[in-house]
Short mmCIF file of C-alpha atoms and ligand atoms in Angstrom, two decimals:
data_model
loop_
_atom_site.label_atom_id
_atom_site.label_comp_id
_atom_site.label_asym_id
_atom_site.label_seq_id
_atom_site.Cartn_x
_atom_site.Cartn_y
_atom_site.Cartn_z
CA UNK A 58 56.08 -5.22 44.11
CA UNK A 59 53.88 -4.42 40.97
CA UNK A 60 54.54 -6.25 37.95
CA UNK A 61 56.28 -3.04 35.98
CA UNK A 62 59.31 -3.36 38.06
CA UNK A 63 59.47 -7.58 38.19
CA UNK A 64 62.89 -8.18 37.14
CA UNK A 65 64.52 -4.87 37.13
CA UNK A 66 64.40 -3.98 40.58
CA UNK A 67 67.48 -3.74 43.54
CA UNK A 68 64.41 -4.59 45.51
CA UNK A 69 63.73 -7.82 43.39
CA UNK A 70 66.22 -10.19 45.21
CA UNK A 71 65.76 -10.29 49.27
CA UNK A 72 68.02 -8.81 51.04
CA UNK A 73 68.25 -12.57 53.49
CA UNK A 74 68.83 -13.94 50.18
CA UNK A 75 71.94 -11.50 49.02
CA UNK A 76 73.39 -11.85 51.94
CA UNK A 77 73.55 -16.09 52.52
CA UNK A 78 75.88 -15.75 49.35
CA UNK A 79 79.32 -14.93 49.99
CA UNK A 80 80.84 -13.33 47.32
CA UNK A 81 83.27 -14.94 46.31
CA UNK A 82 84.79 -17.44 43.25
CA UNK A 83 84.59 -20.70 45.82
CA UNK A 84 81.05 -20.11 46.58
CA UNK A 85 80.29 -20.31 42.88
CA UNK A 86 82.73 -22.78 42.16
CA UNK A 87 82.64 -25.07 45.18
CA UNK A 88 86.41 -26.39 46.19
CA UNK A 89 88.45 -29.48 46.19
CA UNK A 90 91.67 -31.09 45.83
CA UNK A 91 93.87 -30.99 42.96
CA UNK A 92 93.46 -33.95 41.67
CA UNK A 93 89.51 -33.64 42.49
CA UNK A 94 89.47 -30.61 40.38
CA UNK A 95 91.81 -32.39 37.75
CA UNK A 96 89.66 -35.50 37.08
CA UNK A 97 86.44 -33.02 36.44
CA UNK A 98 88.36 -30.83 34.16
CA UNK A 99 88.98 -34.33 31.89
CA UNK A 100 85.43 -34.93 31.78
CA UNK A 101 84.59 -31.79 31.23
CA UNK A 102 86.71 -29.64 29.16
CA UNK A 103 87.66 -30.08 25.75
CA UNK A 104 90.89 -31.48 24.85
CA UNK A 105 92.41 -29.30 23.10
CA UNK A 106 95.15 -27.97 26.12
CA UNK A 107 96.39 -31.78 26.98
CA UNK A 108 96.60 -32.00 30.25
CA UNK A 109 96.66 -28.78 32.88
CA UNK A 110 100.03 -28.89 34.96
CA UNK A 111 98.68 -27.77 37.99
CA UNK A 112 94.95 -26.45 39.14
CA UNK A 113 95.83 -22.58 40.47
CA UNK A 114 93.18 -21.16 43.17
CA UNK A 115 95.21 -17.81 44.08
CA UNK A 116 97.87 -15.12 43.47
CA UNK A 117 99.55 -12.12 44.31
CA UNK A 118 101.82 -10.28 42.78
CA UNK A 119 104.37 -12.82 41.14
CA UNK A 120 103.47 -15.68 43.10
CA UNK A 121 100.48 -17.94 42.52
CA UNK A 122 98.81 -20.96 44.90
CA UNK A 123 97.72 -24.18 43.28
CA UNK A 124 94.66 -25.93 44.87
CA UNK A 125 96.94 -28.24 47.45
CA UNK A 126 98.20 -24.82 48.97
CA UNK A 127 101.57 -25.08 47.10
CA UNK A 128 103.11 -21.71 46.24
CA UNK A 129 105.33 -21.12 43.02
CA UNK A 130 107.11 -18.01 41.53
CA UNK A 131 105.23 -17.41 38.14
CA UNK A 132 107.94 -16.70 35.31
CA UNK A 133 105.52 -17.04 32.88
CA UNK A 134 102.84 -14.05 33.62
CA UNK A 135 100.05 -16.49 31.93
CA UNK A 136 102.09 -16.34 28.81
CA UNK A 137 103.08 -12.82 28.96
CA UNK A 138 99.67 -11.44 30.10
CA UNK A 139 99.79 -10.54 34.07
CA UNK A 140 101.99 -7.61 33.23
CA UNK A 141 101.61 -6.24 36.84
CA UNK A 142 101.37 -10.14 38.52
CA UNK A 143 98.54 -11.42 39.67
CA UNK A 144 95.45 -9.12 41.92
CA UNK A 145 97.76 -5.99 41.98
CA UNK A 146 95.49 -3.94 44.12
CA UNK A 147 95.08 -0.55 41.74
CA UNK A 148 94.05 -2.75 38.58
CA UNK A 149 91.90 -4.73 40.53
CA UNK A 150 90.32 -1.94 42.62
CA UNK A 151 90.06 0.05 39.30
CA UNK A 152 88.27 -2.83 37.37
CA UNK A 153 85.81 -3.34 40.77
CA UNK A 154 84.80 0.20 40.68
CA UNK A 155 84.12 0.09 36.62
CA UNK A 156 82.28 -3.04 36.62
CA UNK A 157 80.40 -1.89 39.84
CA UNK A 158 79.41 1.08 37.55
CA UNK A 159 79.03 0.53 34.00
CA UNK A 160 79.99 -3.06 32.75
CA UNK A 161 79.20 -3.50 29.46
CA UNK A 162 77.69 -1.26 26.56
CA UNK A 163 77.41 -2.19 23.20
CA UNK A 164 79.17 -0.52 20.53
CA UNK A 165 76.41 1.32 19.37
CA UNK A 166 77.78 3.35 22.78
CA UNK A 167 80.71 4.56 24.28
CA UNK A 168 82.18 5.24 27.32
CA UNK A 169 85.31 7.60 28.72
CA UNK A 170 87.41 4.72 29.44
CA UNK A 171 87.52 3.87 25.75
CA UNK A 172 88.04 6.91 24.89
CA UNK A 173 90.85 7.69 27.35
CA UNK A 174 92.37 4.00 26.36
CA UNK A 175 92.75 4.96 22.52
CA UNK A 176 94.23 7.98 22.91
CA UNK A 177 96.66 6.88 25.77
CA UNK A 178 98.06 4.31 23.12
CA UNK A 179 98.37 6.51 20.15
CA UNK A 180 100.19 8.74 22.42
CA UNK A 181 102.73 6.21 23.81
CA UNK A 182 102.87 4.76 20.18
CA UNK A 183 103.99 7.92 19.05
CA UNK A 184 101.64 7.78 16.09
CA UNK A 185 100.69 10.49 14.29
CA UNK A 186 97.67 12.74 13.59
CA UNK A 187 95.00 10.85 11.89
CA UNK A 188 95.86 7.28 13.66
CA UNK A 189 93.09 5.43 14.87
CA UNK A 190 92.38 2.55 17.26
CA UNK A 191 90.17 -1.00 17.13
CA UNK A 192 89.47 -3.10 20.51
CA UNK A 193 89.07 -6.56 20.25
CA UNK A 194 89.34 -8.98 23.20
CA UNK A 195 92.17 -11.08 22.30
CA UNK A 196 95.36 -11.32 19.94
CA UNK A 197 93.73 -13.62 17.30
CA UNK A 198 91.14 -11.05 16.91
CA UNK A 199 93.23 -8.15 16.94
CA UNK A 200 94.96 -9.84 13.95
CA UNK A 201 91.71 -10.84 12.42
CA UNK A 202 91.30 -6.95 12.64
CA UNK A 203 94.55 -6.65 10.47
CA UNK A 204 93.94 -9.20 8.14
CA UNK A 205 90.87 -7.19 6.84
CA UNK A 206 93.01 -4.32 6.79
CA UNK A 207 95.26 -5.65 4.92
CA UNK A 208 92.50 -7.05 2.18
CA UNK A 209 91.24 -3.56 2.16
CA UNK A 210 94.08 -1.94 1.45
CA UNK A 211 94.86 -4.53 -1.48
CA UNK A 212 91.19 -3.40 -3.02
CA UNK A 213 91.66 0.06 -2.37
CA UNK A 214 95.34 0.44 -4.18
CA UNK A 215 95.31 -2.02 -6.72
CA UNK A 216 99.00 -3.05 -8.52
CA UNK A 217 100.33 -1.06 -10.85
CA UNK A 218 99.94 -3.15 -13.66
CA UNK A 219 96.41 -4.03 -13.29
CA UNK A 220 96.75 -7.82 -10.97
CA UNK A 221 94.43 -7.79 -7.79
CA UNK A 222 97.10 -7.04 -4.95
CA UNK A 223 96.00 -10.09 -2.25
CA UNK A 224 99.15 -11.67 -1.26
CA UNK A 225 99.66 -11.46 2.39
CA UNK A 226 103.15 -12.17 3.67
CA UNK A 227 104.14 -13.39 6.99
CA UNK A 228 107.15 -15.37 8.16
CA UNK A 229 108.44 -18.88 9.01
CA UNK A 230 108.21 -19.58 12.38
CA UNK A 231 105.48 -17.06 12.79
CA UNK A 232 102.61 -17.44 15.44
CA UNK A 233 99.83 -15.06 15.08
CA UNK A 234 96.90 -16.72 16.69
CA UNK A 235 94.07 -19.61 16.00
CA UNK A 236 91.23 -18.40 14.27
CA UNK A 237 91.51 -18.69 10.57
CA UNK A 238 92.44 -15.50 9.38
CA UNK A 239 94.93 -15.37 12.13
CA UNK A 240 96.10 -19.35 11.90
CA UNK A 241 96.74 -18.35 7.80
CA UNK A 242 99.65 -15.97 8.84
CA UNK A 243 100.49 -18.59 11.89
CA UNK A 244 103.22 -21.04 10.19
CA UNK A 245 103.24 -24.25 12.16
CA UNK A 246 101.97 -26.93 9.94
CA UNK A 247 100.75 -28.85 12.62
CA UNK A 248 98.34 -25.93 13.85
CA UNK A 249 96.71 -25.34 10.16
CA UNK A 250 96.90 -28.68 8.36
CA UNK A 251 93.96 -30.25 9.96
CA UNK A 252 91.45 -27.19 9.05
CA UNK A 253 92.70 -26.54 5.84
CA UNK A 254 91.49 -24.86 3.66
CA UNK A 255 93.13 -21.65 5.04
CA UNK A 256 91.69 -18.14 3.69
CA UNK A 257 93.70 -17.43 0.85
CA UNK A 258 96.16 -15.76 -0.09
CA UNK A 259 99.35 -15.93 2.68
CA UNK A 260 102.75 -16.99 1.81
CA UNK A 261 105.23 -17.66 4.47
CA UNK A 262 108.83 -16.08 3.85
CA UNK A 263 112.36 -17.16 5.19
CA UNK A 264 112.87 -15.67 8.85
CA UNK A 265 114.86 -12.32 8.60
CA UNK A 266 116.35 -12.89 5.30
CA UNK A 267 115.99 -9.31 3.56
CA UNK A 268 117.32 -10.81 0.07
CA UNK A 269 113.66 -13.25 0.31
CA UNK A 270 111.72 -10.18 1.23
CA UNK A 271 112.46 -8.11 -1.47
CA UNK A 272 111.92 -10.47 -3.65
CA UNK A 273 108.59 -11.38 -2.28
CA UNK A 274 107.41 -8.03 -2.52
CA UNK A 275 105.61 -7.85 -6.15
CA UNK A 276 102.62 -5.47 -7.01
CA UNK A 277 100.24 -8.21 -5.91
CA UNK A 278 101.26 -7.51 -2.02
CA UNK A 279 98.98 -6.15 0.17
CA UNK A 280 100.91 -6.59 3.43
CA UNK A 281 103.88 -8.08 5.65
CA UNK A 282 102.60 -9.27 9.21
CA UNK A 283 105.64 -9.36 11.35
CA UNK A 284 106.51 -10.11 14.94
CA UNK A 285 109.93 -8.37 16.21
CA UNK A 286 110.26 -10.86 18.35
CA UNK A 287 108.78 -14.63 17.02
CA UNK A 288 107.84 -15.59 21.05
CA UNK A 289 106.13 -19.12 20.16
CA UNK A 290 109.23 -19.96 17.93
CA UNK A 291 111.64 -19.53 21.52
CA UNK A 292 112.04 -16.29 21.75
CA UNK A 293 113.63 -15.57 17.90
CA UNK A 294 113.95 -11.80 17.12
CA UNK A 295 114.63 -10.01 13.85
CA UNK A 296 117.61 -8.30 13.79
CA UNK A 297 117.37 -4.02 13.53
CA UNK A 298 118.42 -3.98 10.02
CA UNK A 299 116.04 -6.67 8.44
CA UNK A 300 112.76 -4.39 11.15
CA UNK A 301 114.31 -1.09 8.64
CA UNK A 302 114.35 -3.09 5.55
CA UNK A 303 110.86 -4.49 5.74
CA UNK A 304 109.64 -0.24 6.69
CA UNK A 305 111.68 0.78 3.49
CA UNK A 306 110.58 -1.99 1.21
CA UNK A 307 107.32 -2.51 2.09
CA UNK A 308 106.68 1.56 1.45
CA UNK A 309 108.41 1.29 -2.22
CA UNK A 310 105.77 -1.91 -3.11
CA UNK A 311 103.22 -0.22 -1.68
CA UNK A 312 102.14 -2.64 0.87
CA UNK A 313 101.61 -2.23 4.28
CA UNK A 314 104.17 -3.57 7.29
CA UNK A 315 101.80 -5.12 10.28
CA UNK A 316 103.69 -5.30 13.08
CA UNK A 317 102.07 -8.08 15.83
CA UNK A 318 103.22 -7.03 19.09
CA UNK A 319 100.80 -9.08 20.92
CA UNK A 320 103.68 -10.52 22.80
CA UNK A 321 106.10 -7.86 22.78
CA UNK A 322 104.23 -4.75 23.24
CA UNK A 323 103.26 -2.91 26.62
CA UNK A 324 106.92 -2.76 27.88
CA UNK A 325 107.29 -6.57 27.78
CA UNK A 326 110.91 -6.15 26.05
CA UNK A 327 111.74 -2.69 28.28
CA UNK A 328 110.48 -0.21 25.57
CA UNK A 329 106.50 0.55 25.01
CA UNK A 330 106.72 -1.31 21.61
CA UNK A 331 109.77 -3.10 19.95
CA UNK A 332 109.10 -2.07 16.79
CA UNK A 333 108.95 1.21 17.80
CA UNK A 334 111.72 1.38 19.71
CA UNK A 335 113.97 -0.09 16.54
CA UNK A 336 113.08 3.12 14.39
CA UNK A 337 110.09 1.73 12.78
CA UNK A 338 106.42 3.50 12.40
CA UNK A 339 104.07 0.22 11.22
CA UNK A 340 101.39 1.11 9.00
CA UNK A 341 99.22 -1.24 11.54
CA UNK A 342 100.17 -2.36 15.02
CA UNK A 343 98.01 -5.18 17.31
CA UNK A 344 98.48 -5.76 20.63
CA UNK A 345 96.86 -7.65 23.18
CA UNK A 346 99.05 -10.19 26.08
CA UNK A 347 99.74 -7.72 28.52
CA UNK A 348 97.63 -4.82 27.78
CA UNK A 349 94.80 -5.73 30.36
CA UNK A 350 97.16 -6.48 33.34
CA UNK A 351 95.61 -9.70 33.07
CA UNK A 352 91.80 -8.93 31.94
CA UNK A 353 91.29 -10.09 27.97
CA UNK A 354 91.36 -7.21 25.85
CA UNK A 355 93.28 -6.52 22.23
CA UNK A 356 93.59 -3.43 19.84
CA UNK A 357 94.52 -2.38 16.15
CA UNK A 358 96.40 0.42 15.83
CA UNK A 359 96.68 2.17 12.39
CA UNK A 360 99.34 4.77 12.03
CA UNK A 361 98.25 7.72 10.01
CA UNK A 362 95.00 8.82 7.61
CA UNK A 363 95.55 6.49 5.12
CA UNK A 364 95.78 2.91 7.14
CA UNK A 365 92.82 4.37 9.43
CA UNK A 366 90.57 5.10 7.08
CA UNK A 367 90.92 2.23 5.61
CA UNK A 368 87.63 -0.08 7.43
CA UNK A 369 84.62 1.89 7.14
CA UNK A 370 81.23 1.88 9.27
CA UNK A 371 79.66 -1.27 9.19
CA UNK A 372 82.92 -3.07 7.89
CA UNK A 373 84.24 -4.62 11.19
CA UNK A 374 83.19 -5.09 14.65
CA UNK A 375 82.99 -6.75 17.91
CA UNK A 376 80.43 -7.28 20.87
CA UNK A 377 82.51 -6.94 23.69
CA UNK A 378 85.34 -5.44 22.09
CA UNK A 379 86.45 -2.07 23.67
CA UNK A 380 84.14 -2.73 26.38
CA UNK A 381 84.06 0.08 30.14
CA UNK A 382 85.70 -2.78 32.20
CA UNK A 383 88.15 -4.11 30.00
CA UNK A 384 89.12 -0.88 28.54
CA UNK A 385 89.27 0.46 32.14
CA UNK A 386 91.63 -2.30 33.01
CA UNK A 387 94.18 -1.46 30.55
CA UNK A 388 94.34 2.50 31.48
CA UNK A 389 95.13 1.50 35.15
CA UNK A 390 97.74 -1.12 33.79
CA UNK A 391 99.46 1.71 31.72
CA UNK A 392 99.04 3.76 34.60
CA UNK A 393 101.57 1.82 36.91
CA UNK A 394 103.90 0.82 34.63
CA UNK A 395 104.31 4.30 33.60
CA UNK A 396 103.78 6.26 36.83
CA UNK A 397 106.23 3.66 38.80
CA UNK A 398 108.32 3.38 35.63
CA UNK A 399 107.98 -0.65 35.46
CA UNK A 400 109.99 -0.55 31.99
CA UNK A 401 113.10 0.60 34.16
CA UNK A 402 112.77 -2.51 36.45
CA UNK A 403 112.56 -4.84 33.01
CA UNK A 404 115.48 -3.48 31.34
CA UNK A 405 117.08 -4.09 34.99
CA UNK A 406 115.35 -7.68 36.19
CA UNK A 407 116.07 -8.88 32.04
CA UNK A 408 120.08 -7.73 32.79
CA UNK A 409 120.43 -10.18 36.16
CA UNK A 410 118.82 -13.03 34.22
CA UNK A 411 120.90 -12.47 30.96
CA UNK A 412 124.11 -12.29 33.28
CA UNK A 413 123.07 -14.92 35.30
CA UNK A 414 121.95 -17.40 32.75
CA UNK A 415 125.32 -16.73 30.69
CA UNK A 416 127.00 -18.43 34.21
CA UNK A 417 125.43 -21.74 33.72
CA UNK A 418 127.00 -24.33 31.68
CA UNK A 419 123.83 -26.13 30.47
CA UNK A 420 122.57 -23.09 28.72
CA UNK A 421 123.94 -22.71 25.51
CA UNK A 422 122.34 -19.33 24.53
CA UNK A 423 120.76 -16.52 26.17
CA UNK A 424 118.19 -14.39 23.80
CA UNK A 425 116.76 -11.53 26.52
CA UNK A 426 114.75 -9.11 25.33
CA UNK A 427 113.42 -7.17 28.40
CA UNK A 428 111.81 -9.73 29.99
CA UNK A 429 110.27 -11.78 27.45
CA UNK A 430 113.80 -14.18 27.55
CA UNK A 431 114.17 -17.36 25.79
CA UNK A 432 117.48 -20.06 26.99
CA UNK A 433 118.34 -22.77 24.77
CA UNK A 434 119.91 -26.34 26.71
CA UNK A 435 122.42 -28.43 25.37
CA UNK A 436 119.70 -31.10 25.10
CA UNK A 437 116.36 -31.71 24.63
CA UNK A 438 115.45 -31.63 28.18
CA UNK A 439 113.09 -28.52 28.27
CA UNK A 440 109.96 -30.13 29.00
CA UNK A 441 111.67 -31.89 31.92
CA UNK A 442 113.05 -28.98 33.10
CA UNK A 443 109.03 -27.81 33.13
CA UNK A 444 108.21 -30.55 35.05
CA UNK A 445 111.73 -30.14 37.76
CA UNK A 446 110.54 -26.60 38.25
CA UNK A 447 107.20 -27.02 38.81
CA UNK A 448 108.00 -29.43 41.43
CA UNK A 449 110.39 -26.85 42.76
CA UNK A 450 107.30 -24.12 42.76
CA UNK A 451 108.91 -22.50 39.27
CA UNK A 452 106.34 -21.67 36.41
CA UNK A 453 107.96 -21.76 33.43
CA UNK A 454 107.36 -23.20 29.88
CA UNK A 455 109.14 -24.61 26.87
CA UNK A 456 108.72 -23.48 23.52
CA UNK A 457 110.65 -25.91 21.26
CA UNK A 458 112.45 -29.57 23.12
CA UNK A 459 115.42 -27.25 23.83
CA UNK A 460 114.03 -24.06 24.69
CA UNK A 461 112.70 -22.67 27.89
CA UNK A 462 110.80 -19.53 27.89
CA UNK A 463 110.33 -16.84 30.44
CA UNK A 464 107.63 -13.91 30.48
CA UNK A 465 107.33 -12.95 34.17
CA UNK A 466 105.48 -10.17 35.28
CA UNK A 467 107.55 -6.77 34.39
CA UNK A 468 107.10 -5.95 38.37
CA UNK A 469 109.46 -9.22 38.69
CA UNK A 470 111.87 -8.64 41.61
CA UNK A 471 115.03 -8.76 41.31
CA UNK A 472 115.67 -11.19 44.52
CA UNK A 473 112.88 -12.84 42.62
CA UNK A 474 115.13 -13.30 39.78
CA UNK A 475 117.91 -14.39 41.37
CA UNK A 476 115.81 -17.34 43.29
CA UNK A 477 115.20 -18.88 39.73
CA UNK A 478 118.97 -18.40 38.75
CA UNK A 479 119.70 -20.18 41.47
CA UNK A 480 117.72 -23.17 41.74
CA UNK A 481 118.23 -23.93 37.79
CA UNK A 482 121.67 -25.69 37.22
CA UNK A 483 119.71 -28.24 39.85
CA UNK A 484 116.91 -28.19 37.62
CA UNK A 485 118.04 -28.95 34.34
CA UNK A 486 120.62 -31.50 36.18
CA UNK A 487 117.13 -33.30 37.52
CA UNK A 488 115.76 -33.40 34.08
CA UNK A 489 118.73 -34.62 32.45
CA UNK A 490 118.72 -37.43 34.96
CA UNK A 491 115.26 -38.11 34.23
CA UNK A 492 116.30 -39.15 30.53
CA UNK A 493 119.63 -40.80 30.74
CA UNK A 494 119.09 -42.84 27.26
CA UNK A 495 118.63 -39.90 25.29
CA UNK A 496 120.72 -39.27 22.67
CA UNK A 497 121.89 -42.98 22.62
CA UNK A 498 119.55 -44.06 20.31
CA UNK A 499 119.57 -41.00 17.77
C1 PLP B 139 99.62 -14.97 21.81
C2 PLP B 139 99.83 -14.36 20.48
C3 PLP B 139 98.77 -14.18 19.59
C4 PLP B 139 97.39 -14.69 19.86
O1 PLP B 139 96.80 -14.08 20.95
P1 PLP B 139 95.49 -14.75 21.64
O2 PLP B 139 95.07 -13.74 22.65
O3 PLP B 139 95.94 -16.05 22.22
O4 PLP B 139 94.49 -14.94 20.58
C5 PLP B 139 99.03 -13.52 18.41
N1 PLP B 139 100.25 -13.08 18.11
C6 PLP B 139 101.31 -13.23 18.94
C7 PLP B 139 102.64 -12.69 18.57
C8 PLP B 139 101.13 -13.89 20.15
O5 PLP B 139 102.16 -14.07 20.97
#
């Protein structure tokens, strides 16, 4: 081989080489038991997960295998992410053939998938001419994405009577991701105490209280960053009228409305995009959870001329962001759920668990919204209830002490469904067992 090609050739690597390594994840990995894999991971990750419940070596479709070969029915989608379940054979086959064939330009670049991606969601969006799209590779950085937005829009229409318009609003309760532009709108104290300072500027607003909105909204507003549906707080929506108040007030002060439907969007609540769906057209939209099928990608979506020409060249950018595969992999997500019409199945799957949840005396209320569906308990047994249906080979997760959560994939079955229903009176029974002094002492 001469010394021109050295490095860059098919021809570099042996073919007896290529072909002693099996292609696969264990043969880079290596395997083991659970709690093998488990006592690595402490030594070896940081800390800041706690402990992982289980160690997960497989899936398909809804149901995922942990490394002991038990099998469990995965109501949580990875948080609302695996839109489609896990290794659904078009998205998979669809990001092979991508990443088999152009895997990564850089943004000085572009490729048809991108292209095809950004105008498939200003079409489902229903935004109008002039709207523009950003990819990022997460929520927090599709947020980031709006948080500059918002900053520019302050400096390009300053208040009326002359004050620099750099208030950001966002609301209690809200989660909108951990980096710091993103952890300022986020309103746990917990999450932003310990790296305060927080970039300035954010004030946090009572939850769907129109009354504390309008007054809020002064000259120095640049924008109100809203979820329709606060997922991290349990599953908490706004109601219709306060999603029309905050379109109709934020237009008078001249601010813009954000919507975040990293969690909500991509037919997670039965619609395309709650927001949406209630009447609204947001000034800016991010999504991100479910808009891969499972592969990380995010987007900013401004509606109209003004909000999209608001970042300039040079202004913003990303590496990876908008990249062939992952940009791929959300165009054959959208694909199913709109050629099999997966947003009829949610409105359908989210019906039998409302129905079925209402049955059960433990749960005390029922908030379904497609199938991104938060339960409350009587007590503060959700975590328990974690644990009881994990042993049972149920994913699920719990938001506040009383709240469990459920994001399942939106291909959920309904039999599927009706397994959980079915199994969780025992459930929550086991947990409450499991803490018979509670209560006693408070
Ligand atoms: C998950 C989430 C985020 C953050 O997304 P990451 O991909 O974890 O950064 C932001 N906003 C909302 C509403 C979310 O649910």
């Amino acid at each position: 081989m001469s010394s021109e090609t050295a490095g860059n050739s098919p021809e570099e690597s042996s073919p007896e080489d290529a072909g002693q390594l099996q292609a696969t994840a264990a043969a880079v990995a290596g395997t083991g038991t659970s709690e093998q894999w488990l006592a690595r991971y402490s030594n070896s990750l940081m800390g800041v997960f706690g402990s992982p419940q289980r160690v997960l070596v497989r899936g398909a479709g809804a149901v995922v295998w942990d490394a002991d070969g038990k099998e469990y029915l995965d109501l949580l989608g990875g948080i609302a992410v695996n839109a489609l379940g896990h290794a659904h054979p078009f998205v998979t086959s669809v990001i092979a053939s991508q990443l088999a064939t152009l895997g990564h330009v850089s943004n000085f670049f572009t490729s048809p998938t991108q292209i095809a991606l950004a105008e498939k969601l200003l079409e489902l969006s229903g935004a109008p001419a002039g709207s523009k799209v950003f990819f990022a590779n997460s929520g927090t950085e599709a947020n980031e994405a709006a948080f500059k937005l918002a900053r520019a829009h302050g400096k390009a229409n300053p208040s009326p009577d002359g004050r620099a318009r750099s208030t950001i609003l966002a609301l209690e309760g809200a989660f909108h991701g951990r980096t710091m532009g993103a952890l300022a709108l986020t309103a746990k104290q917990a999450y932003r105490e310990p790296f305060e300072p927080m970039p300035g500027g954010v004030r946090h607003i009572a939850f769907n209280d129109i009354d504390a909105l309008r007054d809020a909204l002064d000259g120095t507003v640049a924008a109100l960053v809203i979820e329709p549906v606060q997922g991290e707080a349990g599953v908490r929506p706004l109601s219709a009228e306060y999603l029309v108040a905050a379109r109709e007030l934020t237009t008078q002060a001249g601010a813009l409305l954000i919507v975040d439907e990293v969690q909500t969007g991509v037919g997670r609540t039965g619609d395309w995009f709650a927001g949406i769906a209630a009447g609204i057209q947001p000034d800016a939209m991010t999504l991100a959870k479910g808009l891969g099928g499972g592969f990380p990608i995010g987007a900013l979506i401004t509606f109209g001329r003004g909000p999209s020409s608001l970042l300039s060249a040079g202004q913003h950018g990303t590496t990876f962001g908008g990249n062939p595969v992952a940009t791929a992999a959300a165009l054959a997500t959208l694909h199913v759920l709109e050629a099999q019409d997966i947003l009829a199945n949610v409105r359908a799957v989210s019906r039998i668990f409302a129905e079925g949840l209402a049955t059960i005396d433990a749960v005390t209320a029922v908030r379904a919204h497609g199938l991104l569906i938060g339960f409350d308990l009587a007590r503060p047994v959700a975590a328990g209830v974690v644990a009881a249906a994990l042993d049972a080979g149920f994913i699920v997760n719990a938001p506040r002490p009383s709240t469990i959560r459920l994001a399942p994939p939106l291909n959920l079955t309904a039999e599927q469904a009706a397994s959980f229903l079915a199994a969780l009176p025992g459930l929550i029974q086991t947990a409450v067992a499991a803490q018979p002094t509670e209560g006693a002492s408070s």
